Amino acid sequence: MDKQEPNHSPDEPGSEGIPAPEGAANLIDTDYVIGQDNITTNKMGFDLDLHGKVFSISAVVVLIFVVLTLALQDTIAPIYDAIFSFLTGNLSWFFIAAANIFVILCIGLIFSPLGKIRLGGADAKPDYTYMGWFSMLFAAGMGIGLMFFGVNEPLTHFGTSLEGGAWAPLGGAEGDAAAATSLAMAATIYHWGLHPWAIYAIVALSLALFSFNKGLPLSMRSVFYPILGERVWGWPGHVIDILAVFASLFGLATSLGLGASQAAAGLTYLFGAPEGDITMILLIVGITLVAIASIVAGVDKGVQLLSKINIAMAALLLFFVIAVGPTLFIATGFFENLWSYAANFTALSNPFGREDANFSQGWTAFYWAWWISWSPYVGMFIARVSRGRTVREFLISVLIIPSMVSVLWMTTFGGTAIDQYVSQGINAVRDAGVDLQLFIMLEQLPLSQITSFIAILLVIVFFVTSSDSGSLVIDSITAGGKVDAPTPQRVFWAIIEGAIAIALLLGGGLTALQTMAVSTGFPFTIILLVACYAIIKGLMSEPKAV
């Protein structure tokens, strides 16, 4: 790392869509050219530009998985149950400890002099406005999850806390409704606050740094150049990228499966659509087609526009519930819940000697594995839209702002559901299925038909943006780090994402979705822990900002 100025311009062939650093930056001196190992061809009128080994291995393994899961549905479901129980039961401490490390590193970088370093070079300017940037950060990161768990998780934790036991966070508060509410919201915010966004931030920061400042391909292997050197372009790098593809695909499929089941439940509830797998399959197919249309439109016209529409609809629904729901309870609850989160932060983050084993294994370990499996996809997407931000600005924005929105969302929707149960004696929300609870909660408020329809639209558009941006990222990995690979390749991955979601839903339902997220999250957690060292080494080699 000894060059202080860019060695090529954005228009030169070697950059392949990745702009050269603007101003002082410490480029890595390597002979590797982005896409040099790619297979470039034109088949049946389609342009293809693929990394032969990464694409072929990823595609073949995933296709075999889809076929076997669909062909052996009855046999494979118990296997998913066993794998999920083993990983969360025996490795929960590992996932919890790893997530703590990611949070500590992010906070340390915010307050360190390294926070002044600008992604893209000392003179780089942001590619997007704050509004466009924040919209894409949030829509890509957690949209479907907040819709699916926004009512369910606070209400579930409240119920277990009120009863006590191993499923109750930190043992619960048996018989004390106020304390159970506080503990339920603290546990929920813990799962949707700093920890998941720190996971995303680690991946995004590492990718942005080594691509925009060091001149390497926008691919997970590039992060490990300080450790592996030129070997990163060989099989060690191939394995890293293939694991990133698997993690992204199955993490994304988990979210798409949850979104499809909730949208299908909403359509059945609102319009009497037939219940069962057929409705979910048709939804996945239809939404995948919409995602393909968005892919063809491109990032600026497709993802950014849909993300802004989503944020507007989500804000409309959020503020409507605040206005017509228990407004004072939500307003005071926001600050009380933040305080409860802070007060219980250390105990909830403890990896060892937990009395609430079912909670820490069944909830926290799954969540951290899920976020980690999502992290290559979300992290790479965040990296692509974050050029021009300083490390400090980037980390504060990625950690704090989405976390605060998550707190407000969970307080509003979860708090309203808890208030309906405790203060109004309405049992319907708690007794409903997990994918129906949001709609049953909205039923108790005015204009429920309209708000439920908006909620269904939100799930669908979140689905589209996730599929669109996920395809963008997976295509970049399997195209050797190119960010401007041919559109048909992204279409292929969008179709594969939908096929995996369908296969998992038919081959084991929610447990199958969770199992694959955890299974791919485990090896990728190890990769991210090593990446933490590479980030520090890479930042320390950058020209010191003034």
Coordinates of C-alpha atoms in Angstrom, one line a residue:
M1 CA 0.0 0.0 0.0
D2 CA 2.3 2.7 -1.1
K3 CA 0.6 4.8 -3.7
Q4 CA -1.0 8.1 -2.6
E5 CA -2.8 9.0 -5.8
P6 CA -5.2 7.1 -8.1
N7 CA -3.4 5.0 -10.7
H8 CA -6.4 5.1 -13.2
S9 CA -9.3 7.2 -14.0
P10 CA -13.0 6.1 -13.8
D11 CA -13.0 6.0 -17.6
E12 CA -10.1 3.6 -17.9
P13 CA -10.9 -0.1 -18.6
G14 CA -9.5 -1.4 -15.3
S15 CA -12.1 0.4 -13.2
E16 CA -15.1 -1.5 -14.4
G17 CA -17.7 0.9 -13.0
I18 CA -15.8 1.5 -9.7
P19 CA -14.7 5.2 -9.6
A20 CA -11.1 5.9 -8.7
P21 CA -10.5 7.7 -5.4
E22 CA -10.8 11.5 -5.5
G23 CA -7.9 13.1 -3.7
A24 CA -5.4 11.4 -1.4
A25 CA -6.0 7.7 -0.9
N26 CA -3.7 4.7 -0.4
L27 CA -4.3 2.4 -3.4
I28 CA -3.2 -1.2 -3.1
D29 CA -0.5 -2.0 -5.7
T30 CA -1.7 -5.2 -7.4
D31 CA -1.5 -6.5 -10.9
Y32 CA -5.0 -8.0 -10.6
V33 CA -7.6 -6.4 -13.0
I34 CA -11.2 -6.5 -12.1
G35 CA -12.9 -9.2 -14.2
Q36 CA -9.7 -10.8 -15.5
D37 CA -10.9 -14.3 -14.5
N38 CA -14.4 -13.7 -15.9
I39 CA -16.0 -15.6 -18.8
T40 CA -17.4 -13.1 -21.3
T41 CA -19.8 -14.4 -23.9
N42 CA -23.0 -13.8 -25.7
K43 CA -25.5 -16.7 -25.6
M44 CA -28.9 -16.5 -27.3
G45 CA -28.7 -12.7 -27.5
F46 CA -27.8 -12.3 -23.8
D47 CA -24.5 -10.7 -22.8
L48 CA -22.8 -12.6 -19.9
D49 CA -19.8 -11.5 -17.8
L50 CA -19.2 -14.1 -15.1
H51 CA -16.5 -15.2 -12.7
G52 CA -16.4 -18.8 -13.9
K53 CA -15.6 -20.5 -10.6
V54 CA -17.7 -18.4 -8.2
F55 CA -20.7 -18.2 -10.4
S56 CA -20.8 -21.8 -11.5
I57 CA -20.2 -23.4 -8.0
S58 CA -22.8 -21.0 -6.4
A59 CA -25.4 -21.5 -9.1
V60 CA -25.0 -25.3 -9.3
V61 CA -25.1 -25.9 -5.5
V62 CA -28.1 -23.6 -5.1
L63 CA -30.0 -25.2 -7.9
I64 CA -29.3 -28.7 -6.5
F65 CA -30.5 -27.5 -3.1
V66 CA -33.8 -26.2 -4.5
V67 CA -34.5 -29.4 -6.5
L68 CA -33.8 -31.7 -3.5
T69 CA -35.8 -29.6 -1.1
L70 CA -38.8 -29.6 -3.4
A71 CA -38.5 -33.3 -4.2
L72 CA -38.0 -34.5 -0.6
Q73 CA -40.3 -32.2 1.3
D74 CA -41.4 -34.7 4.0
T75 CA -37.9 -36.0 4.5
I76 CA -36.1 -32.7 4.7
A77 CA -38.3 -30.9 7.3
P78 CA -37.1 -32.9 10.3
I79 CA -33.5 -32.4 9.2
Y80 CA -34.1 -28.6 9.2
D81 CA -35.5 -28.9 12.8
A82 CA -32.4 -30.8 14.0
I83 CA -29.9 -28.5 12.4
F84 CA -31.6 -25.4 13.8
S85 CA -31.8 -26.8 17.3
F86 CA -28.1 -27.9 17.2
L87 CA -26.7 -24.6 15.9
T88 CA -28.8 -22.3 18.2
G89 CA -28.4 -24.6 21.2
N90 CA -24.7 -25.1 21.0
L91 CA -23.4 -22.0 19.4
S92 CA -25.6 -19.2 20.8
W93 CA -22.7 -17.9 22.9
F94 CA -20.6 -17.6 19.7
F95 CA -23.2 -15.5 17.8
I96 CA -23.8 -13.3 20.8
A97 CA -20.1 -12.7 21.6
A98 CA -19.3 -12.0 17.9
A99 CA -22.1 -9.4 17.7
N100 CA -20.8 -7.7 20.8
I101 CA -17.3 -7.4 19.1
F102 CA -18.9 -5.7 16.0
V103 CA -20.7 -3.1 18.2
I104 CA -17.5 -2.3 20.2
L105 CA -15.4 -1.9 17.0
C106 CA -18.0 0.5 15.4
I107 CA -18.2 2.6 18.5
G108 CA -14.5 2.7 18.8
L109 CA -14.0 3.8 15.2
I110 CA -16.6 6.6 15.7
F111 CA -14.5 8.2 18.5
S112 CA -11.1 7.4 17.0
P113 CA -9.1 9.7 14.6
L114 CA -9.8 7.0 11.9
G115 CA -13.3 8.3 11.8
K116 CA -12.2 11.4 9.8
I117 CA -11.2 9.2 6.8
R118 CA -13.5 9.7 3.8
L119 CA -14.8 6.7 1.8
G120 CA -13.7 7.3 -1.8
G121 CA -10.7 9.5 -1.2
A122 CA -10.2 12.8 0.7
D123 CA -12.1 14.9 -1.9
A124 CA -14.9 12.5 -2.6
K125 CA -18.5 13.9 -2.7
P126 CA -21.6 11.8 -1.7
D127 CA -23.5 10.2 -4.6
Y128 CA -26.9 10.6 -2.9
T129 CA -28.7 13.2 -0.8
Y130 CA -29.3 12.3 2.9
M131 CA -33.0 11.6 2.2
G132 CA -32.2 9.2 -0.7
W133 CA -29.3 7.6 1.3
F134 CA -31.4 7.1 4.5
S135 CA -34.3 5.7 2.5
M136 CA -32.1 3.0 0.8
L137 CA -30.3 2.2 4.1
F138 CA -33.5 1.5 5.8
A139 CA -35.5 -0.2 3.0
A140 CA -32.6 -2.6 2.3
G141 CA -31.8 -3.3 5.9
M142 CA -34.9 -4.2 7.8
G143 CA -38.1 -3.5 6.0
I144 CA -39.8 -6.9 5.8
G145 CA -38.6 -7.9 9.3
L146 CA -40.1 -4.8 11.0
M147 CA -43.4 -5.5 9.3
F148 CA -43.4 -9.2 10.3
F149 CA -42.1 -8.8 13.9
G150 CA -43.3 -5.3 14.7
V151 CA -46.3 -6.5 16.6
N152 CA -45.4 -10.1 17.2
E153 CA -42.1 -9.8 19.0
P154 CA -43.0 -7.2 21.7
L155 CA -46.3 -9.0 22.4
T156 CA -44.6 -12.4 22.6
H157 CA -41.8 -11.1 24.9
F158 CA -44.5 -9.4 27.1
G159 CA -46.4 -12.7 27.4
T160 CA -43.4 -14.8 28.3
S161 CA -42.1 -12.1 30.7
L162 CA -45.4 -12.0 32.5
E163 CA -45.4 -15.8 32.9
G164 CA -41.6 -16.1 33.6
G165 CA -39.5 -19.1 32.6
A166 CA -36.7 -19.9 30.1
W167 CA -38.4 -18.2 27.2
A168 CA -38.8 -15.0 29.1
P169 CA -35.9 -12.4 28.4
L170 CA -33.7 -12.3 31.5
G171 CA -36.1 -14.5 33.4
G172 CA -39.1 -12.2 33.0
A173 CA -41.2 -10.3 35.5
E174 CA -43.8 -12.7 36.6
G175 CA -47.2 -11.2 37.4
D176 CA -45.9 -7.6 36.9
A177 CA -47.5 -6.1 33.7
A178 CA -45.5 -2.8 33.8
A179 CA -42.2 -4.6 34.4
A180 CA -43.0 -7.2 31.7
T181 CA -43.8 -4.4 29.2
S182 CA -40.5 -2.7 30.0
L183 CA -38.5 -6.0 29.6
A184 CA -40.3 -7.0 26.5
M185 CA -39.5 -3.7 24.8
A186 CA -35.9 -3.8 25.9
A187 CA -35.5 -7.3 24.5
T188 CA -37.1 -6.2 21.2
I189 CA -35.0 -3.1 20.8
Y190 CA -31.9 -5.2 21.6
H191 CA -32.7 -7.4 18.6
W192 CA -33.4 -4.4 16.3
G193 CA -31.0 -1.7 17.5
L194 CA -27.2 -1.3 17.6
H195 CA -26.2 -5.0 17.2
P196 CA -27.8 -5.8 13.8
W197 CA -26.8 -2.4 12.4
A198 CA -23.2 -2.9 13.6
I199 CA -23.1 -6.1 11.7
Y200 CA -24.2 -4.4 8.5
A201 CA -21.8 -1.5 9.2
I202 CA -18.8 -3.7 9.5
V203 CA -19.4 -5.4 6.1
A204 CA -20.4 -2.1 4.4
L205 CA -17.4 -0.2 5.8
S206 CA -14.9 -2.9 4.8
L207 CA -16.2 -3.2 1.3
A208 CA -16.4 0.6 0.7
L209 CA -12.9 1.1 2.1
F210 CA -11.1 -1.6 0.0
S211 CA -13.1 -0.8 -3.1
F212 CA -13.4 3.0 -3.2
N213 CA -10.1 3.8 -1.3
K214 CA -7.9 0.9 -2.2
G215 CA -9.0 0.3 -5.8
L216 CA -10.0 -3.4 -5.4
P217 CA -13.1 -5.1 -6.7
L218 CA -16.4 -4.6 -4.8
S219 CA -16.3 -8.1 -3.5
M220 CA -15.9 -9.8 0.0
R221 CA -12.5 -11.3 -1.0
S222 CA -11.0 -7.8 -1.4
V223 CA -11.4 -7.1 2.4
F224 CA -8.9 -9.9 3.1
Y225 CA -6.1 -8.5 1.0
P226 CA -4.2 -7.3 4.0
I227 CA -4.2 -10.9 5.4
L228 CA -4.0 -13.0 2.3
G229 CA -2.1 -10.7 -0.2
E230 CA -2.3 -11.9 -3.8
R231 CA -3.7 -15.3 -2.7
V232 CA -7.0 -13.5 -2.3
W233 CA -7.5 -13.8 -6.1
G234 CA -7.2 -17.6 -5.9
W235 CA -9.1 -20.3 -4.2
P236 CA -9.1 -18.7 -0.7
G237 CA -10.9 -15.7 -2.2
H238 CA -13.2 -17.9 -4.3
V239 CA -14.3 -19.7 -1.1
I240 CA -15.0 -16.3 0.7
D241 CA -17.1 -15.1 -2.2
I242 CA -19.0 -18.3 -2.6
L243 CA -19.8 -18.3 1.2
A244 CA -21.0 -14.6 0.7
V245 CA -23.3 -15.7 -2.1
F246 CA -24.8 -18.5 0.0
A247 CA -25.2 -16.3 3.0
S248 CA -26.9 -13.6 1.0
L249 CA -29.2 -15.9 -0.9
F250 CA -30.5 -17.8 2.1
G251 CA -30.6 -14.7 4.4
L252 CA -32.6 -13.0 1.7
A253 CA -34.8 -16.0 1.1
T254 CA -35.7 -16.1 4.8
S255 CA -37.0 -12.5 4.6
L256 CA -38.8 -13.1 1.3
G257 CA -40.5 -16.1 2.8
L258 CA -41.6 -14.2 5.9
G259 CA -42.8 -11.4 3.7
A260 CA -44.8 -13.7 1.4
S261 CA -46.5 -15.5 4.3
Q262 CA -47.5 -12.2 5.9
A263 CA -48.7 -10.7 2.6
A264 CA -50.7 -13.9 1.9
A265 CA -52.2 -13.8 5.4
G266 CA -53.2 -10.1 4.9
L267 CA -54.8 -10.8 1.5
T268 CA -56.8 -13.7 3.0
Y269 CA -57.8 -11.5 6.0
L270 CA -58.7 -8.5 3.9
F271 CA -60.0 -10.0 0.6
G272 CA -60.7 -13.6 1.4
A273 CA -57.9 -14.9 -0.8
P274 CA -57.4 -18.7 -0.5
E275 CA -55.2 -19.8 2.4
G276 CA -52.2 -22.1 1.8
D277 CA -49.1 -22.5 -0.2
I278 CA -50.6 -21.6 -3.5
T279 CA -51.3 -18.0 -2.6
M280 CA -47.8 -17.6 -1.2
I281 CA -46.2 -19.1 -4.3
L282 CA -48.2 -16.9 -6.6
L283 CA -47.2 -13.9 -4.5
I284 CA -43.5 -14.8 -4.7
V285 CA -43.8 -15.3 -8.5
G286 CA -45.7 -12.0 -9.0
I287 CA -43.4 -10.0 -6.8
T288 CA -40.3 -11.5 -8.4
L289 CA -41.6 -10.3 -11.8
V290 CA -42.0 -6.8 -10.4
A291 CA -38.5 -7.0 -9.0
I292 CA -37.2 -8.0 -12.4
A293 CA -38.9 -4.9 -13.9
S294 CA -37.2 -2.8 -11.2
I295 CA -33.8 -4.4 -12.0
V296 CA -34.1 -3.5 -15.7
A297 CA -34.9 0.1 -14.7
G298 CA -31.6 0.3 -12.7
V299 CA -30.5 1.5 -9.2
D300 CA -31.3 5.2 -9.5
K301 CA -34.7 4.7 -11.2
G302 CA -35.6 1.4 -9.6
V303 CA -34.3 0.8 -6.1
Q304 CA -34.0 4.4 -5.0
L305 CA -37.5 5.3 -6.3
L306 CA -39.1 2.3 -4.6
S307 CA -37.2 2.9 -1.4
K308 CA -38.5 6.5 -1.2
I309 CA -42.1 5.3 -1.9
N310 CA -41.7 2.7 0.8
I311 CA -40.4 5.2 3.4
A312 CA -43.3 7.5 2.6
M313 CA -45.9 4.7 3.1
A314 CA -44.2 3.4 6.2
A315 CA -44.1 6.9 7.7
L316 CA -47.8 7.4 6.8
L317 CA -48.7 4.1 8.6
L318 CA -46.5 4.8 11.5
F319 CA -47.8 8.3 12.3
F320 CA -51.4 7.2 11.7
V321 CA -51.0 4.6 14.4
I322 CA -49.3 7.1 16.7
A323 CA -52.2 9.6 16.1
V324 CA -55.2 7.3 16.6
G325 CA -53.6 4.7 18.9
P326 CA -52.5 5.2 22.5
T327 CA -50.6 8.4 21.7
L328 CA -49.4 9.2 25.2
F329 CA -48.5 5.6 25.9
I330 CA -46.4 5.6 22.7
A331 CA -44.8 9.0 23.3
T332 CA -43.7 8.2 26.9
G333 CA -42.9 4.6 26.0
F334 CA -40.3 5.7 23.4
F335 CA -38.1 7.2 26.1
E336 CA -38.9 4.6 28.7
N337 CA -38.1 1.8 26.3
L338 CA -34.8 3.4 25.3
W339 CA -33.9 3.7 29.0
S340 CA -35.0 0.0 29.6
Y341 CA -32.8 -1.0 26.6
A342 CA -29.8 0.8 28.1
A343 CA -30.4 -0.5 31.5
N344 CA -30.6 -4.2 30.3
F345 CA -28.1 -3.9 27.5
T346 CA -25.2 -5.6 29.3
A347 CA -27.4 -8.4 30.6
L348 CA -29.0 -9.1 27.3
S349 CA -25.5 -9.0 25.6
N350 CA -24.1 -11.6 28.0
P351 CA -23.0 -14.7 26.0
F352 CA -22.5 -17.0 29.0
G353 CA -24.4 -18.5 31.9
R354 CA -27.8 -17.4 30.8
E355 CA -30.9 -18.5 32.8
D356 CA -33.1 -17.6 29.8
A357 CA -31.6 -20.2 27.6
N358 CA -34.7 -20.6 25.3
F359 CA -34.8 -16.8 24.7
S360 CA -31.1 -16.4 24.0
Q361 CA -30.9 -19.4 21.8
G362 CA -34.3 -19.3 20.1
W363 CA -34.5 -15.5 19.6
T364 CA -31.1 -13.8 19.9
A365 CA -28.9 -16.5 18.3
F366 CA -31.3 -16.8 15.4
Y367 CA -31.5 -13.1 14.9
W368 CA -27.7 -12.6 14.9
A369 CA -27.2 -15.5 12.5
W370 CA -29.9 -14.0 10.3
W371 CA -28.4 -10.5 10.3
I372 CA -25.0 -12.0 9.6
S373 CA -26.3 -14.0 6.7
W374 CA -28.0 -10.9 5.4
S375 CA -24.8 -8.8 5.9
P376 CA -23.0 -9.5 2.6
Y377 CA -26.1 -8.4 0.7
V378 CA -27.1 -5.4 2.9
G379 CA -23.5 -4.4 3.5
M380 CA -22.5 -4.4 -0.1
F381 CA -25.6 -2.4 -1.0
I382 CA -24.9 0.1 1.7
A383 CA -21.3 0.3 0.5
R384 CA -22.4 1.1 -3.0
V385 CA -24.6 4.0 -2.0
S386 CA -22.3 5.4 0.7
R387 CA -19.3 6.7 -1.3
G388 CA -18.3 10.2 -0.2
R389 CA -19.2 9.8 3.5
T390 CA -16.6 10.0 6.3
V391 CA -16.1 6.9 8.4
R392 CA -17.6 8.7 11.4
E393 CA -20.6 10.1 9.4
F394 CA -21.1 6.6 7.9
L395 CA -21.1 4.7 11.2
I396 CA -23.2 7.2 13.1
S397 CA -25.8 7.2 10.3
V398 CA -25.8 3.5 9.8
L399 CA -25.9 2.7 13.5
I400 CA -27.9 5.4 15.2
I401 CA -30.6 6.6 12.7
P402 CA -32.0 3.2 11.7
S403 CA -31.8 2.1 15.3
M404 CA -33.9 5.1 16.4
V405 CA -36.5 4.4 13.7
S406 CA -36.6 0.8 14.8
V407 CA -37.2 1.9 18.4
L408 CA -40.0 4.2 17.3
W409 CA -41.6 1.5 15.1
M410 CA -41.5 -1.2 17.7
T411 CA -42.8 1.1 20.4
T412 CA -45.6 2.2 18.2
F413 CA -46.8 -1.1 16.8
G414 CA -45.7 -3.4 19.7
G415 CA -46.7 -0.9 22.3
T416 CA -50.2 -0.5 20.8
A417 CA -50.7 -4.2 20.7
I418 CA -49.6 -4.6 24.3
D419 CA -51.9 -1.7 25.4
Q420 CA -54.9 -3.3 23.5
Y421 CA -54.3 -6.5 25.5
V422 CA -53.5 -4.9 28.9
S423 CA -55.7 -1.8 29.0
Q424 CA -58.6 -2.8 26.7
G425 CA -58.7 -6.5 27.4
I426 CA -58.5 -7.4 23.7
N427 CA -57.1 -10.9 23.4
A428 CA -57.5 -11.3 19.6
V429 CA -54.1 -9.9 18.8
R430 CA -52.2 -12.1 21.1
D431 CA -54.2 -15.2 20.0
A432 CA -53.7 -14.6 16.3
G433 CA -51.1 -16.3 14.2
V434 CA -47.8 -14.5 13.8
D435 CA -48.4 -13.4 10.2
L436 CA -51.8 -12.0 11.1
Q437 CA -51.1 -10.1 14.3
L438 CA -50.3 -6.8 12.5
F439 CA -53.7 -6.9 10.7
I440 CA -55.6 -7.8 13.9
M441 CA -53.9 -4.9 15.8
L442 CA -54.9 -2.5 13.0
E443 CA -58.5 -3.8 13.1
Q444 CA -58.9 -2.3 16.5
L445 CA -58.1 1.2 15.1
P446 CA -60.1 3.4 12.7
L447 CA -59.9 2.9 8.9
S448 CA -58.5 -0.6 9.4
Q449 CA -59.4 -1.7 5.8
I450 CA -57.2 1.1 4.4
T451 CA -54.3 0.7 6.8
S452 CA -54.3 -3.1 6.4
F453 CA -54.1 -2.6 2.6
I454 CA -51.2 -0.1 3.0
A455 CA -49.5 -2.7 5.3
I456 CA -49.8 -5.3 2.5
L457 CA -48.4 -2.9 0.0
L458 CA -45.5 -2.1 2.3
V459 CA -44.6 -5.8 2.6
I460 CA -44.8 -6.2 -1.1
V461 CA -42.7 -3.2 -2.0
F462 CA -40.1 -4.1 0.7
F463 CA -40.1 -7.5 -0.9
V464 CA -39.4 -5.9 -4.3
T465 CA -36.6 -3.7 -3.0
S466 CA -35.0 -6.5 -1.1
S467 CA -35.1 -8.8 -4.2
D468 CA -33.8 -6.0 -6.5
S469 CA -30.9 -4.8 -4.3
G470 CA -30.1 -8.4 -3.3
S471 CA -29.8 -9.4 -7.0
L472 CA -27.5 -6.4 -7.6
V473 CA -25.2 -7.5 -4.8
I474 CA -25.1 -11.2 -5.6
D475 CA -24.5 -10.4 -9.2
S476 CA -21.5 -8.2 -8.3
I477 CA -19.9 -11.0 -6.3
T478 CA -20.4 -13.6 -9.0
A479 CA -19.2 -11.2 -11.7
G480 CA -15.7 -10.9 -10.1
G481 CA -16.5 -7.6 -8.3
K482 CA -17.9 -5.7 -11.3
V483 CA -20.7 -3.3 -10.5
D484 CA -21.9 -2.9 -14.1
A485 CA -22.3 -6.5 -15.2
P486 CA -25.0 -7.3 -17.8
T487 CA -28.6 -7.1 -16.5
P488 CA -29.6 -10.7 -17.5
Q489 CA -27.3 -11.9 -14.7
R490 CA -29.2 -9.9 -12.1
V491 CA -32.5 -11.2 -13.5
F492 CA -31.2 -14.8 -13.0
W493 CA -30.4 -14.2 -9.4
A494 CA -33.8 -12.6 -8.7
I495 CA -35.4 -15.7 -10.1
I496 CA -33.2 -17.9 -7.9
E497 CA -34.0 -15.9 -4.8
G498 CA -37.7 -16.5 -5.4
A499 CA -37.2 -20.2 -6.1
I500 CA -35.3 -20.7 -2.8
A501 CA -38.0 -18.9 -0.9
I502 CA -40.6 -21.2 -2.5
A503 CA -38.5 -24.3 -1.8
L504 CA -38.0 -23.5 1.8
L505 CA -41.6 -22.6 2.5
L506 CA -42.8 -25.9 0.9
G507 CA -39.9 -27.9 2.5
G508 CA -40.4 -26.9 6.1
G509 CA -42.0 -23.5 6.5
L510 CA -40.7 -21.0 8.9
T511 CA -38.3 -23.4 10.6
A512 CA -36.7 -24.2 7.2
L513 CA -36.2 -20.5 6.5
Q514 CA -34.7 -19.9 9.9
T515 CA -32.4 -23.0 9.6
M516 CA -30.8 -21.9 6.4
A517 CA -30.2 -18.4 7.7
V518 CA -28.5 -19.8 10.8
S519 CA -26.6 -22.4 8.8
T520 CA -25.1 -19.9 6.4
G521 CA -24.6 -17.3 9.1
F522 CA -22.3 -19.5 11.2
P523 CA -19.3 -19.7 8.7
F524 CA -19.8 -16.1 7.7
T525 CA -19.5 -15.0 11.3
I526 CA -16.0 -16.3 11.4
I527 CA -15.2 -14.4 8.1
L528 CA -16.5 -11.2 9.6
L529 CA -14.5 -11.5 12.8
V530 CA -11.3 -11.8 10.7
A531 CA -12.5 -8.9 8.6
C532 CA -12.5 -6.7 11.7
Y533 CA -8.7 -6.9 11.8
A534 CA -8.5 -6.1 8.1
I535 CA -10.7 -3.0 8.5
I536 CA -8.4 -1.6 11.2
K537 CA -5.3 -2.3 9.2
G538 CA -6.8 -0.8 6.0
L539 CA -7.9 2.4 7.8
M540 CA -4.6 2.9 9.5
S541 CA -2.8 2.8 6.1
E542 CA -5.0 5.6 4.7
P543 CA -3.6 9.2 4.5
K544 CA -4.4 10.9 7.8
A545 CA -7.3 13.3 7.5
V546 CA -6.9 16.9 8.7

